């Protein structure tokens, strides 16, 4: 994706990963619009970006409110002619109780931001991108927790919300028109206000953003950073593969029950 001269809207962009990506994109010649509920942090972030000669603006709002996201899109089109790129980065942590003991209202509030907030952004911006047909992009910040449980226990609301994003983007990937480039940002342990684990071992936010931005420019879909994630992924999938090998091993003709192949056959039959 080419970022120079284009407008990138970043939700949750005043701090952490969002702000670090804003710096990378701004230094590459992109224009920035930050969005989140904290006006003071937005003002501070825009001032810091301006000090680095980055064209930045902001709007205060809540990703959990569809009307705020619609107003954000209106703002971007009014201020800069259009938005070209959306980074669904807003997210909250919390919900560290067990699944059994988790307060359901707290879980729903987390989902309102982490999952429904992203869907609000996709729905609003993708419709406009599809309508004008111009080169556009949507990126969503998921988590290593999209691929496995980073913590040994607890965090069911957070982990499941992030795994939901992986599925949501995977479906969008198959539905979106060709003019919309897509990407899933998969942070590992990064130093940010969102992280409840603060330690020197966590990756520096600017280092992470530099790694991710190069992949954005290269047009990658999975935007990754922490090599040891592969170990945890292999642990998870080794268990799944072992279950299939034991109870549902491959055999001749087993493809008859594959849904994608069934749809392919139906489409071929209609064309024939």
Coordinates of C-alpha atoms in Angstrom, one line a residue:
X1 CA 0.0 0.0 0.0
X2 CA 1.2 3.5 -0.8
X3 CA 0.7 5.9 2.1
X4 CA 2.3 9.1 0.9
X5 CA -0.3 11.8 0.3
X6 CA -3.1 9.6 1.6
X7 CA -5.2 9.9 4.7
X8 CA -5.1 7.2 7.3
X9 CA -7.7 7.1 10.1
X10 CA -6.5 5.4 13.2
X11 CA -8.9 4.5 16.0
X12 CA -7.4 4.3 19.4
X13 CA -4.5 6.3 17.9
X14 CA -3.5 8.7 20.6
X15 CA -1.2 6.2 22.4
X16 CA 0.5 2.9 22.1
X17 CA 0.5 1.0 18.8
X18 CA -1.9 3.4 17.1
X19 CA 0.3 6.4 17.8
X20 CA 3.4 4.5 16.8
X21 CA 1.9 3.6 13.5
X22 CA 0.8 7.2 13.0
X23 CA 4.4 8.3 13.3
X24 CA 5.5 5.7 10.8
X25 CA 2.8 6.6 8.3
X26 CA 3.3 10.3 8.8
X27 CA 7.0 10.1 8.3
X28 CA 6.3 8.3 5.0
X29 CA 4.2 11.3 3.9
X30 CA 0.8 10.2 5.0
X31 CA -1.9 12.4 6.6
X32 CA -3.3 11.2 9.9
X33 CA -6.6 11.4 11.6
X34 CA -6.7 10.0 15.2
X35 CA -9.9 9.0 16.9
X36 CA -10.7 8.0 20.5
X37 CA -12.7 9.2 23.5
X38 CA -9.9 11.1 25.4
X39 CA -9.7 14.6 24.0
X40 CA -6.6 15.5 26.1
X41 CA -4.6 12.5 24.8
X42 CA -5.7 13.2 21.3
X43 CA -4.5 16.9 21.5
X44 CA -1.2 15.8 23.0
X45 CA -0.7 13.2 20.2
X46 CA -1.5 15.6 17.4
X47 CA 0.8 18.2 18.9
X48 CA 3.6 15.6 19.1
X49 CA 3.0 14.6 15.5
X50 CA 3.0 18.2 14.4
X51 CA 6.4 18.6 16.0
X52 CA 7.7 16.0 13.6
X53 CA 6.1 17.9 10.6
X54 CA 3.3 15.3 10.3
X55 CA -0.1 16.4 9.0
X56 CA -2.4 15.2 11.8
X57 CA -5.9 16.0 13.0
X58 CA -8.3 14.3 15.4
X59 CA -11.8 13.7 16.4
X60 CA -13.3 12.6 19.7
X61 CA -15.6 9.7 19.8
X62 CA -16.4 6.1 20.7
X63 CA -15.9 3.2 18.3
X64 CA -18.8 1.3 20.1
X65 CA -21.2 3.9 18.8
X66 CA -22.0 3.5 15.1
X67 CA -23.1 7.2 14.9
X68 CA -19.7 8.3 16.1
X69 CA -18.0 6.2 13.4
X70 CA -20.3 7.6 10.8
X71 CA -19.4 11.1 12.0
X72 CA -15.7 10.2 11.8
X73 CA -16.0 9.2 8.2
X74 CA -17.9 12.4 7.4
X75 CA -15.1 14.3 9.2
X76 CA -12.4 12.6 7.2
X77 CA -14.1 13.2 3.9
X78 CA -14.8 16.9 4.8
X79 CA -11.3 17.6 6.0
X80 CA -9.1 15.7 3.5
X81 CA -11.4 14.9 0.6
X82 CA -11.7 11.3 1.6
X83 CA -10.1 8.7 3.9
X84 CA -7.9 6.2 2.1
X85 CA -6.9 3.9 4.9
X86 CA -8.6 2.8 8.1
X87 CA -6.7 1.2 11.0
X88 CA -9.2 -0.4 13.4
X89 CA -6.8 -0.2 16.4
X90 CA -9.0 0.8 19.3
X91 CA -9.1 -1.9 22.0
X92 CA -9.4 -2.4 25.7
X93 CA -8.0 -5.0 28.1
X94 CA -9.5 -6.3 31.3
X95 CA -11.8 -9.2 32.0
X96 CA -9.1 -11.3 33.7
X97 CA -11.5 -13.4 35.7
X98 CA -12.2 -16.9 34.7
X99 CA -14.8 -17.6 32.1
X100 CA -17.0 -19.1 34.8
X101 CA -16.8 -16.1 37.1
X102 CA -16.6 -13.3 34.6
X103 CA -19.1 -10.4 35.0
X104 CA -21.1 -10.5 31.9
X105 CA -21.7 -6.8 31.7
X106 CA -17.9 -6.3 31.8
X107 CA -17.5 -8.8 29.1
X108 CA -20.1 -7.1 26.9
X109 CA -18.4 -3.7 27.4
X110 CA -15.1 -5.2 26.3
X111 CA -16.8 -6.7 23.2
X112 CA -18.4 -3.4 22.4
X113 CA -15.0 -1.9 21.8
X114 CA -12.8 -4.9 20.8
X115 CA -15.2 -6.6 18.4
X116 CA -18.3 -4.5 17.6
X117 CA -16.2 -1.3 17.5
X118 CA -14.1 -2.9 14.7
X119 CA -17.2 -4.1 12.9
X120 CA -18.6 -0.6 13.1
X121 CA -15.5 0.8 11.4
X122 CA -15.5 -1.9 8.7
X123 CA -19.1 -1.4 7.9
X124 CA -19.0 2.4 7.7
X125 CA -15.7 2.8 5.8
X126 CA -15.9 -0.2 3.5
X127 CA -19.2 0.9 2.1
X128 CA -17.7 4.3 1.1
X129 CA -14.6 2.6 -0.2
X130 CA -16.7 0.2 -2.3
X131 CA -18.8 3.0 -3.6
X132 CA -16.0 5.3 -4.9
X133 CA -13.9 2.4 -6.1
X134 CA -10.6 4.1 -5.3
X135 CA -7.6 2.3 -3.9
X136 CA -8.2 1.9 -0.2
X137 CA -7.2 -0.3 2.8
X138 CA -8.6 -1.6 6.1
X139 CA -6.3 -3.0 8.8
X140 CA -7.4 -4.4 12.1
X141 CA -5.3 -4.8 15.2
X142 CA -6.0 -8.3 16.5
X143 CA -3.5 -10.0 18.9
X144 CA -1.3 -13.0 19.3
X145 CA -4.3 -14.1 21.3
X146 CA -6.1 -14.4 18.0
X147 CA -3.9 -17.4 17.3
X148 CA -3.5 -19.0 20.8
X149 CA -4.0 -18.1 24.5
X150 CA -0.9 -16.0 25.4
X151 CA -1.7 -16.2 29.1
X152 CA -1.9 -19.7 30.7
X153 CA -5.4 -18.9 32.2
X154 CA -8.1 -16.3 32.5
X155 CA -8.9 -13.5 29.9
X156 CA -11.7 -15.3 28.2
X157 CA -13.5 -12.1 27.1
X158 CA -10.3 -10.5 25.7
X159 CA -9.0 -13.6 24.0
X160 CA -12.4 -14.6 22.4
X161 CA -12.9 -11.0 21.2
X162 CA -9.5 -11.1 19.4
X163 CA -10.1 -14.5 18.0
X164 CA -13.5 -13.2 16.7
X165 CA -11.6 -10.5 14.8
X166 CA -9.5 -13.1 13.0
X167 CA -12.6 -14.8 11.8
X168 CA -14.3 -11.5 10.9
X169 CA -11.4 -10.3 8.8
X170 CA -11.1 -13.7 7.1
X171 CA -14.7 -13.5 5.9
X172 CA -14.2 -9.9 4.8
X173 CA -11.1 -11.0 2.9
X174 CA -13.4 -13.1 0.7
X175 CA -16.1 -10.5 0.3
X176 CA -14.3 -7.2 -0.2
X177 CA -14.0 -5.7 -3.7
X178 CA -10.5 -5.6 -5.2
X179 CA -10.0 -1.9 -4.5
X180 CA -9.9 -2.6 -0.7
X181 CA -6.6 -4.0 0.6
X182 CA -6.9 -5.8 3.9
X183 CA -4.5 -6.7 6.7
X184 CA -4.6 -8.2 10.2
X185 CA -2.1 -6.8 12.6
X186 CA -1.0 -9.4 15.1
X187 CA 1.0 -7.9 18.0
X188 CA 2.8 -10.1 20.5
X189 CA 3.9 -8.6 23.8
X190 CA 4.3 -4.9 23.2
X191 CA 4.8 -2.1 25.6
X192 CA 1.6 0.0 25.7
X193 CA -1.0 1.3 28.1
X194 CA -3.3 -1.6 27.0
X195 CA -0.9 -4.2 28.3
X196 CA -1.5 -5.3 31.9
X197 CA 2.0 -6.9 31.8
X198 CA 4.7 -4.2 31.9
X199 CA 8.3 -5.4 31.7
X200 CA 11.5 -4.8 29.8
X201 CA 11.0 -8.0 27.9
X202 CA 8.0 -6.5 26.0
X203 CA 8.8 -5.1 22.5
X204 CA 9.2 -1.4 22.2
X205 CA 6.1 0.1 20.6
X206 CA 8.1 2.1 18.0
X207 CA 10.1 -1.0 17.1
X208 CA 6.9 -2.9 16.6
X209 CA 5.3 -0.2 14.4
X210 CA 8.4 -0.1 12.2
X211 CA 8.2 -3.9 11.7
X212 CA 4.5 -3.8 10.9
X213 CA 4.6 -0.7 8.6
X214 CA 7.1 -2.4 6.3
X215 CA 4.6 -5.2 5.9
X216 CA 1.8 -2.8 5.2
X217 CA 3.8 -1.2 2.4
X218 CA 4.5 -4.6 1.0
X219 CA 0.8 -5.5 0.9
X220 CA 0.9 -8.4 3.3
X221 CA -2.3 -9.7 4.9
X222 CA -0.9 -11.2 8.1
X223 CA 1.3 -8.5 9.8
X224 CA 3.5 -10.2 12.4
X225 CA 6.3 -9.4 14.8
X226 CA 7.1 -11.9 17.5
X227 CA 8.9 -15.1 16.1
X228 CA 8.2 -17.3 19.2
X229 CA 4.5 -17.1 18.4
X230 CA 5.1 -19.9 16.0
X231 CA 6.0 -22.2 18.9
X232 CA 2.6 -21.6 20.6
X233 CA 0.7 -22.0 17.3
X234 CA 2.4 -25.3 16.6
X235 CA 1.5 -26.5 20.1
X236 CA -2.2 -25.7 19.5
X237 CA -2.4 -27.2 16.0
X238 CA -0.4 -30.3 16.9
X239 CA -3.2 -31.2 19.3
X240 CA -5.9 -30.5 16.7
X241 CA -4.1 -32.6 14.0
X242 CA -3.6 -35.4 16.5
X243 CA -7.3 -35.6 17.2
X244 CA -8.1 -35.8 13.5
X245 CA -5.5 -38.4 12.9
X246 CA -6.9 -40.6 15.7
X247 CA -10.7 -40.1 15.2
X248 CA -11.1 -38.7 11.7
X249 CA -8.1 -39.7 9.5
X250 CA -8.1 -38.8 5.8
X251 CA -9.4 -41.4 3.4
X252 CA -10.4 -41.6 -0.2
X253 CA -13.6 -39.8 -1.0
X254 CA -13.5 -37.7 2.2
X255 CA -13.7 -34.5 0.2
X256 CA -17.4 -35.1 -0.5
X257 CA -18.3 -33.4 2.8
X258 CA -16.1 -30.3 2.2
X259 CA -18.3 -27.2 2.1
X260 CA -16.1 -25.1 -0.2
X261 CA -15.8 -28.0 -2.7
X262 CA -19.6 -28.4 -2.6
X263 CA -20.0 -24.7 -3.4
X264 CA -17.5 -25.1 -6.3
X265 CA -19.5 -28.0 -7.7
X266 CA -22.8 -26.0 -7.4
X267 CA -21.3 -23.0 -9.2
X268 CA -19.8 -25.2 -11.9
X269 CA -23.2 -27.0 -12.4
X270 CA -25.0 -23.6 -12.8
X271 CA -22.5 -22.4 -15.3
X272 CA -22.7 -25.7 -17.2

